[in-house]
CSV table of C-alpha atoms in Angstrom, one decimal:
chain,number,residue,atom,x,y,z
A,1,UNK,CA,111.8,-57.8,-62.5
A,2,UNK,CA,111.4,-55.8,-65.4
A,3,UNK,CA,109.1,-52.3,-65.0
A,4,UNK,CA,107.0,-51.4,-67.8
A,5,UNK,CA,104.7,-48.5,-68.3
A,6,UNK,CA,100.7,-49.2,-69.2
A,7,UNK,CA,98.5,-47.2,-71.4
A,8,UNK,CA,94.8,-47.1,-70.8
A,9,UNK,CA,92.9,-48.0,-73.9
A,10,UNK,CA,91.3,-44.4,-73.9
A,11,UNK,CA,94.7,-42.8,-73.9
A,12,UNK,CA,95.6,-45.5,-76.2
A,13,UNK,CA,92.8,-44.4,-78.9
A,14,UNK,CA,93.5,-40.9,-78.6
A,15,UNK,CA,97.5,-41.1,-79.3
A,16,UNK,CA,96.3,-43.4,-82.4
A,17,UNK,CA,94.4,-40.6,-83.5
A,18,UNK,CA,96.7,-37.6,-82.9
A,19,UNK,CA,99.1,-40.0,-85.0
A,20,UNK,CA,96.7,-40.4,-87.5
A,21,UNK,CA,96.1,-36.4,-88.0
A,22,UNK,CA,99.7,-35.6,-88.2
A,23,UNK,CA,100.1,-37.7,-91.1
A,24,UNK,CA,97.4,-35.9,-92.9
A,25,UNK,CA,98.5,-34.1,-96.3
A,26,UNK,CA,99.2,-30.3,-95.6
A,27,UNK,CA,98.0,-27.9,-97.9
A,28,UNK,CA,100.4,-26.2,-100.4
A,29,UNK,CA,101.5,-23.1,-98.4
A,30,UNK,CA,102.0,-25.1,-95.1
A,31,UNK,CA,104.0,-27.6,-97.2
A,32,UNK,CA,106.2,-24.8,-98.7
A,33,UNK,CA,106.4,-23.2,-95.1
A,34,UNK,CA,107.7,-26.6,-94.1
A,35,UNK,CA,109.7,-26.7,-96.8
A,36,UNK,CA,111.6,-23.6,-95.9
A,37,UNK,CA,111.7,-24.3,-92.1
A,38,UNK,CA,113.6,-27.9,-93.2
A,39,UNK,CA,111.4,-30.5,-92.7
A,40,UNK,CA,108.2,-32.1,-94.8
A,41,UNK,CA,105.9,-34.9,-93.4
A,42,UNK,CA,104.5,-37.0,-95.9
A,43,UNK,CA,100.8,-37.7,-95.5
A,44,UNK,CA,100.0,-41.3,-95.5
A,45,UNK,CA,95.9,-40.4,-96.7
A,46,UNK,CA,96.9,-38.3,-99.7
A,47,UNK,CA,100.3,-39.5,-101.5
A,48,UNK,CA,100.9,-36.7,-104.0
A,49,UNK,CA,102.1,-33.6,-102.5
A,50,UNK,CA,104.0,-30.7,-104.0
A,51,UNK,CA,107.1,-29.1,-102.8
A,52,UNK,CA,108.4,-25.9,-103.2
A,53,UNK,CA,112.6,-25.7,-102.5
A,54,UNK,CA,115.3,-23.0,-103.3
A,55,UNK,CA,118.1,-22.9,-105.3
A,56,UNK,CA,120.9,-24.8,-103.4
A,57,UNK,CA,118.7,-25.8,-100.8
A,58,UNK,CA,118.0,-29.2,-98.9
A,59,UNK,CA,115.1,-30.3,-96.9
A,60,UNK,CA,114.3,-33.6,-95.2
A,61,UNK,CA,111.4,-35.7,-96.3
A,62,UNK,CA,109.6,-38.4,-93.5
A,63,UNK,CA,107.9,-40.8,-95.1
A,64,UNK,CA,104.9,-42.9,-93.4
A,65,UNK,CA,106.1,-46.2,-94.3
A,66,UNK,CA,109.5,-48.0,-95.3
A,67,UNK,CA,110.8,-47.0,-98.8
A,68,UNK,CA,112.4,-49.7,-100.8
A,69,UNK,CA,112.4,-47.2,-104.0
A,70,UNK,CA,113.2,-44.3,-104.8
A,71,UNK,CA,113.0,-42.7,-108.5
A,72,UNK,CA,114.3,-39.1,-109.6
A,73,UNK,CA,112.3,-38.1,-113.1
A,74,UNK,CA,115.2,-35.2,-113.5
A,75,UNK,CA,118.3,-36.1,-111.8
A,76,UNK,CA,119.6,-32.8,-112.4
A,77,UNK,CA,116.8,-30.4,-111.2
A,78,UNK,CA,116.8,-32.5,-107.7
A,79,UNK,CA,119.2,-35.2,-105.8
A,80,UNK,CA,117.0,-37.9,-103.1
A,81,UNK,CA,119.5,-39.8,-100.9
A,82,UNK,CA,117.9,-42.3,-98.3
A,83,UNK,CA,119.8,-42.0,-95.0
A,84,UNK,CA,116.7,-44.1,-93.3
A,85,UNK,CA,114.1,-46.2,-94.7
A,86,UNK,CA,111.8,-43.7,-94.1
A,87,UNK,CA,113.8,-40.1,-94.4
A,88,UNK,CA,115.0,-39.0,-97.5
A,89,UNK,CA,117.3,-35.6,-97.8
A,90,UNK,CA,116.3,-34.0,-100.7
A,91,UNK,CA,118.8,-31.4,-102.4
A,92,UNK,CA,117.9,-28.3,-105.2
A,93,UNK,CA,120.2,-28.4,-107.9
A,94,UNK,CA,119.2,-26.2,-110.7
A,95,UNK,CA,116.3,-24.1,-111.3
A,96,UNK,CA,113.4,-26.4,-112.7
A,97,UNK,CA,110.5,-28.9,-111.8
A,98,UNK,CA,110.7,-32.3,-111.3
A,99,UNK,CA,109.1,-35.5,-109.5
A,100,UNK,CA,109.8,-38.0,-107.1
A,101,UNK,CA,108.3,-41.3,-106.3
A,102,UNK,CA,108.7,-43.4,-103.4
A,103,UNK,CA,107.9,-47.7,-103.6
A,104,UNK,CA,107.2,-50.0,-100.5
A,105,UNK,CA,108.5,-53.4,-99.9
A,106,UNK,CA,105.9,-54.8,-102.3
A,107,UNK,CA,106.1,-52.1,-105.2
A,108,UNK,CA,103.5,-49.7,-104.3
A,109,UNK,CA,103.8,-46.6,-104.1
A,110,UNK,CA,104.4,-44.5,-101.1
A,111,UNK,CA,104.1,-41.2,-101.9
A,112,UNK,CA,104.9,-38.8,-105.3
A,113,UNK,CA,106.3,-35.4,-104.9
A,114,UNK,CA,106.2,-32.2,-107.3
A,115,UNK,CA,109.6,-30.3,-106.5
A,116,UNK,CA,110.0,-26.8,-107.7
A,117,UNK,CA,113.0,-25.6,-107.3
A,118,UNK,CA,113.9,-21.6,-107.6
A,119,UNK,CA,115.9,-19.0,-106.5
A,120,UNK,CA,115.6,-18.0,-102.9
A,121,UNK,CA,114.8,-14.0,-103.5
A,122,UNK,CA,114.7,-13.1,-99.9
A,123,UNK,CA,118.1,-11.7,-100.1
A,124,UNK,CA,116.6,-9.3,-102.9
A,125,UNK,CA,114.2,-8.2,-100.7
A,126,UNK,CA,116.5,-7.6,-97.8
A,127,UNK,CA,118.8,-5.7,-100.6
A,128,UNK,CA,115.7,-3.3,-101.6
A,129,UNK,CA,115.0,-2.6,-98.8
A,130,UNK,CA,117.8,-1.6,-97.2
A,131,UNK,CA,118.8,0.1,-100.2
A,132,UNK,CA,116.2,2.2,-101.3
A,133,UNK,CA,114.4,3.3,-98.1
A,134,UNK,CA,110.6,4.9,-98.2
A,135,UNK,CA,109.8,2.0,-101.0
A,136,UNK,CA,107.2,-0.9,-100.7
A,137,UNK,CA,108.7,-3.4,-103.1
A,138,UNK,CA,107.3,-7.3,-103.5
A,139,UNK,CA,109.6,-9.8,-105.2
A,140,UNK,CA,107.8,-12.8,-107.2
A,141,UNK,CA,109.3,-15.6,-109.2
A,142,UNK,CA,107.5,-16.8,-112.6
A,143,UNK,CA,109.3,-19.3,-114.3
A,144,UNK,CA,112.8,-18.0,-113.1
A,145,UNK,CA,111.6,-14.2,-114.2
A,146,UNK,CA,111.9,-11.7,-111.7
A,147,UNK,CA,108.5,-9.6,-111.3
A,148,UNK,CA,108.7,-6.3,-109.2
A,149,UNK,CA,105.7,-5.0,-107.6
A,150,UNK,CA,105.1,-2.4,-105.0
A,151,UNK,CA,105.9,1.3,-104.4
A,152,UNK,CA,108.8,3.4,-105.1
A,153,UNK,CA,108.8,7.1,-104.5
A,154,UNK,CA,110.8,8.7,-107.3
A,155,UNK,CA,111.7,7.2,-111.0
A,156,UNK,CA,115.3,6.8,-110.5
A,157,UNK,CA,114.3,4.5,-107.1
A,158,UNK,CA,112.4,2.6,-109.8
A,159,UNK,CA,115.7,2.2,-112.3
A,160,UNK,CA,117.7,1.2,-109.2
A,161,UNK,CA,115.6,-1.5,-108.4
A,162,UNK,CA,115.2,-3.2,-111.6
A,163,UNK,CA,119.1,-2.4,-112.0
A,164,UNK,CA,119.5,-4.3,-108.7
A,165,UNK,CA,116.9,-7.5,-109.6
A,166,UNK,CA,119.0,-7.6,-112.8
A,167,UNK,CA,122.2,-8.5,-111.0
A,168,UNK,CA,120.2,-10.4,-108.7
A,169,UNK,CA,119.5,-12.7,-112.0
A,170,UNK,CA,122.8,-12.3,-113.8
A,171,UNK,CA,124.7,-13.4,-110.8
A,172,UNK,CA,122.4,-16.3,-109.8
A,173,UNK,CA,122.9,-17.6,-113.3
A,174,UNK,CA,126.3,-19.1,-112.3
A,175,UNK,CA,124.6,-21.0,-109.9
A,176,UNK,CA,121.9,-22.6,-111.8
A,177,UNK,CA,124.2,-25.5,-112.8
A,178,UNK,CA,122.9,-25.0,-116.6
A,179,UNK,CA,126.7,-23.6,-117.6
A,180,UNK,CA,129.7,-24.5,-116.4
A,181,UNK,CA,133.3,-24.8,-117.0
A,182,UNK,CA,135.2,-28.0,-117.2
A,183,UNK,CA,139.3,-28.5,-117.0
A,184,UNK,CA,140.8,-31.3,-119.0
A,185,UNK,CA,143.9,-32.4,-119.7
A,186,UNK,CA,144.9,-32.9,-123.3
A,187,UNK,CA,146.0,-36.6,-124.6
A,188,UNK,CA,149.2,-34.5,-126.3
A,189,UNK,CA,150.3,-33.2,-123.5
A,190,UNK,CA,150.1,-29.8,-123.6
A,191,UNK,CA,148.5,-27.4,-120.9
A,192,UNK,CA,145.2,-27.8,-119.1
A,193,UNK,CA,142.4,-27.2,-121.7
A,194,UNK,CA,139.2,-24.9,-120.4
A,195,UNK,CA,136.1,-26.1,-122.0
A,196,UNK,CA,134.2,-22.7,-121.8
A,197,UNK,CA,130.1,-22.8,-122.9
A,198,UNK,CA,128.6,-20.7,-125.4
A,199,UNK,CA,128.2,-17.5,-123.7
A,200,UNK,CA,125.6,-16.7,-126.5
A,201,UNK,CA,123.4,-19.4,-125.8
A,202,UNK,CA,122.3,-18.6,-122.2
A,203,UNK,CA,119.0,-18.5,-121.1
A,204,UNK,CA,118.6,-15.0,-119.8
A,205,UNK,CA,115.8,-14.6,-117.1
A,206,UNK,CA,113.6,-11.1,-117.5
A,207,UNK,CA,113.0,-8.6,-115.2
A,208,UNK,CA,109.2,-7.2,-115.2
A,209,UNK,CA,109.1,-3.5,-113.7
A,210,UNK,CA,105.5,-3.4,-111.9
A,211,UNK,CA,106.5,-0.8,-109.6
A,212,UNK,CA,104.2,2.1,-109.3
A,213,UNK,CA,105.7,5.6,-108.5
A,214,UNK,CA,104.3,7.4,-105.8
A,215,UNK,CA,105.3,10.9,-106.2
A,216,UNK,CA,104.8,11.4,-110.3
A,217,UNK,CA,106.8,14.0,-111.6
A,218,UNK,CA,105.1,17.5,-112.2
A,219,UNK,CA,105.5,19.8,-114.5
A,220,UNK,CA,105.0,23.9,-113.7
A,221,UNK,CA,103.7,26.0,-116.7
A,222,UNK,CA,103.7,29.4,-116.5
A,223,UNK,CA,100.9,31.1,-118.6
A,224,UNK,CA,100.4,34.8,-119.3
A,225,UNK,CA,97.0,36.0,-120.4
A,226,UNK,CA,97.0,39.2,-122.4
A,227,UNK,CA,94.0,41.2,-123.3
A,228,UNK,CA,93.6,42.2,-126.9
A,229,UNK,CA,92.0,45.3,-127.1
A,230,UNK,CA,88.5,45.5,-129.9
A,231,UNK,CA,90.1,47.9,-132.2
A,232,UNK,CA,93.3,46.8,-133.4
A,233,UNK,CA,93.8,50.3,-135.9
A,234,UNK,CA,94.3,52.1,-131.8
A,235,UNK,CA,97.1,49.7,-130.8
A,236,UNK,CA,99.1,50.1,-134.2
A,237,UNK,CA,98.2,53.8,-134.4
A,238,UNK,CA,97.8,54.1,-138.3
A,239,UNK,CA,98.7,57.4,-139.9
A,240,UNK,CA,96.4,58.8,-142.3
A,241,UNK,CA,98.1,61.8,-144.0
A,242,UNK,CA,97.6,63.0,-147.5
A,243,UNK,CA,96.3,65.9,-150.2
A,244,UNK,CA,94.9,66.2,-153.3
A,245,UNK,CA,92.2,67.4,-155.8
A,246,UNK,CA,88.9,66.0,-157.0
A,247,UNK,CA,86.1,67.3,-159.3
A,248,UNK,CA,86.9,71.0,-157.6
A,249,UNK,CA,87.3,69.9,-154.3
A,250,UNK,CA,90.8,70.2,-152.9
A,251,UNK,CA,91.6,68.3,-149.5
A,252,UNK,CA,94.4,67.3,-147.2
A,253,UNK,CA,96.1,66.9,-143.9
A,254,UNK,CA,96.3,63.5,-141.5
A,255,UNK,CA,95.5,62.4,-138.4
A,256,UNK,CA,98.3,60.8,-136.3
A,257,UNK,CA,96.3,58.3,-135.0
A,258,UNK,CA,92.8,57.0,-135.9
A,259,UNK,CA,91.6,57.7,-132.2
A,260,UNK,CA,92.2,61.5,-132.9
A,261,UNK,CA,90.3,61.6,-136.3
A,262,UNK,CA,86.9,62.9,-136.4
A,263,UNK,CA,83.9,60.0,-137.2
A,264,UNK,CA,83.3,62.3,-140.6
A,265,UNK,CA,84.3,64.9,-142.5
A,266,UNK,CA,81.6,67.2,-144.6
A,267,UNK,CA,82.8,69.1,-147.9
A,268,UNK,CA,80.3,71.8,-149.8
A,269,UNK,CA,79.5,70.2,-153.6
A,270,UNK,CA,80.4,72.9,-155.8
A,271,UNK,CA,77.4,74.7,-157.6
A,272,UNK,CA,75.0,74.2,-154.9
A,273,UNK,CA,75.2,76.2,-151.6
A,274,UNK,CA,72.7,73.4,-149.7
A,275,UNK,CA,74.4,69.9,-150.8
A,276,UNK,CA,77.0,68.5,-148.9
A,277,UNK,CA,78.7,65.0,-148.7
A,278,UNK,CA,80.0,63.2,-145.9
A,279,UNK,CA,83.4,61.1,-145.7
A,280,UNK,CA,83.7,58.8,-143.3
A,281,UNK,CA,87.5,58.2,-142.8
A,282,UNK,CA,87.0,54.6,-142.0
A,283,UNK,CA,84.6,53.3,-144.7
A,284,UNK,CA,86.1,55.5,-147.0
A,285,UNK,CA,82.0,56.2,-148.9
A,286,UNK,CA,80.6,59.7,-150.1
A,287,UNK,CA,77.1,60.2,-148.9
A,288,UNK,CA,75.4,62.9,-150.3
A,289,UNK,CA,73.1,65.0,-147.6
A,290,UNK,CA,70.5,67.2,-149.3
């Protein structure tokens, strides 16, 4: 006699449902967290889901219902193999987008999948960080350009890391699968011919320098403030010497320095013992005085 285990109806109902929720589409993140941990359910209520998937990368799709079907739009962005009628192992080629759709027995459709595939940059980060210590630096991916964002604490730590994310994207570039170098051997029977791309037709990914420097550089000015005195004759101490004689009147003599020179000088008028006239050394006027 053959022992078999029972379910209740209740438990029955409940493990239905539990079923039921798993297969429920995911929203994007949790999709690409799946993604990167290896392993995507497809929901059986919402067919079209989108996957995120790194360069070089594989991750294993579980489908709700047999596959009979399977169509690549871009065979050479993404590879689906079926190991299972209902497990697919899907594999990032080259840095793109692309879609897959899954048919039943009876040619409907069993789910469609968005793939994006691009390069993993948590190595970069890991770099970054290990090599230029005290900075806050995010990597982002748009359209297979690297964008840096963050903080860096000098200007040269800000060179270095675009420098680094620069090598990041020239070396990944042999990886991409867009260029690559074939081996032939010629009909003539000569040597092994290299069939080399065109060097100058690559597609060169940018680098975008966001990074915002923490510790600006300052610049130190050193400012004397001299006084300028009012009277500019003092500083440049004119010298006022001379002689000579005019209508009867004979002067002469100098003053070193304007400071030392009297604010006027009065000379007698000849023929009148009560008129004298008054020369101011500055202005240079007569002014008679009664």
């Amino acid at each position: 006699m053959r022992k078999t285990n029972r379910v209740r109806p209740y438990s029955a109902r409940i493990a239905l449902l539990a079923g039921a929720l798993a297969t429920v589409s995911l929203p994007l993140a949790d999709m690409t967290a799946m993604a990167a941990a290896g392993i995507v359910k497809v929901g059986s209520q919402q067919r079209s889901q989108t996957i995120k998937l790194g360069l070089n990368k594989s991750v294993v799709l579980d489908l709700p219902q047999d596959a009979y079907d399977v169509l690549v739009s871009n065979p050479t962005i993404a590879d689906a193999v079926t190991r299972t009628s209902r497990r697919i192992y899907l594999f990032g080629k080259q840095v793109g987008q692309t879609n897959i759709f899954v048919f039943g027995q009876n040619g409907e459709q069993v789910a469609s999948i968005d793939v994006e595939i691009e390069r993993d940059v948590s190595g970069l980060s890991s770099q970054l960080k290990r090599l230029i210590p005290g900075s806050d630096i995010r990597v982002e991916l748009i359209n297979d350009n690297v964008v840096l964002t963050g903080t860096v604490q000098t200007p040269q730590d800000s060179a270095q890391a675009a420098k680094l994310a620069g090598l990041f994207v020239s070396g990944g570039e042999a990886t991409t699968g867009q260029y690559s170098t074939t081996a032939s051997a010629p009909t003539d029977g000569g040597g092994v011919a290299i069939n080399n791309p065109d060097w100058g037709g690559r597609r060169q990914s940018a680098i975008v320098n966001m990074l915002t420097i923490v510790g600006e550089d300052q610049v130190t000015l050193k400012v004397t403030v001299a006084e300028v005195s009012r009277s500019v004759m003092k500083q440049l101490g004119v010298n006022m010497t001379g002689s000579g004689v005019s209508n009867g009147i004979s002067y002469g003599g100098g003053f070193p320095r304007i400071s030392q020179a009297p604010l006027a000088t009065t000379f007698p008028i000849p023929g009148s013992a009560s008129r004298r006239a008054t020369f101011p050394p500055i202005c240079g006027r007569w002014n008679r005085q009664a």
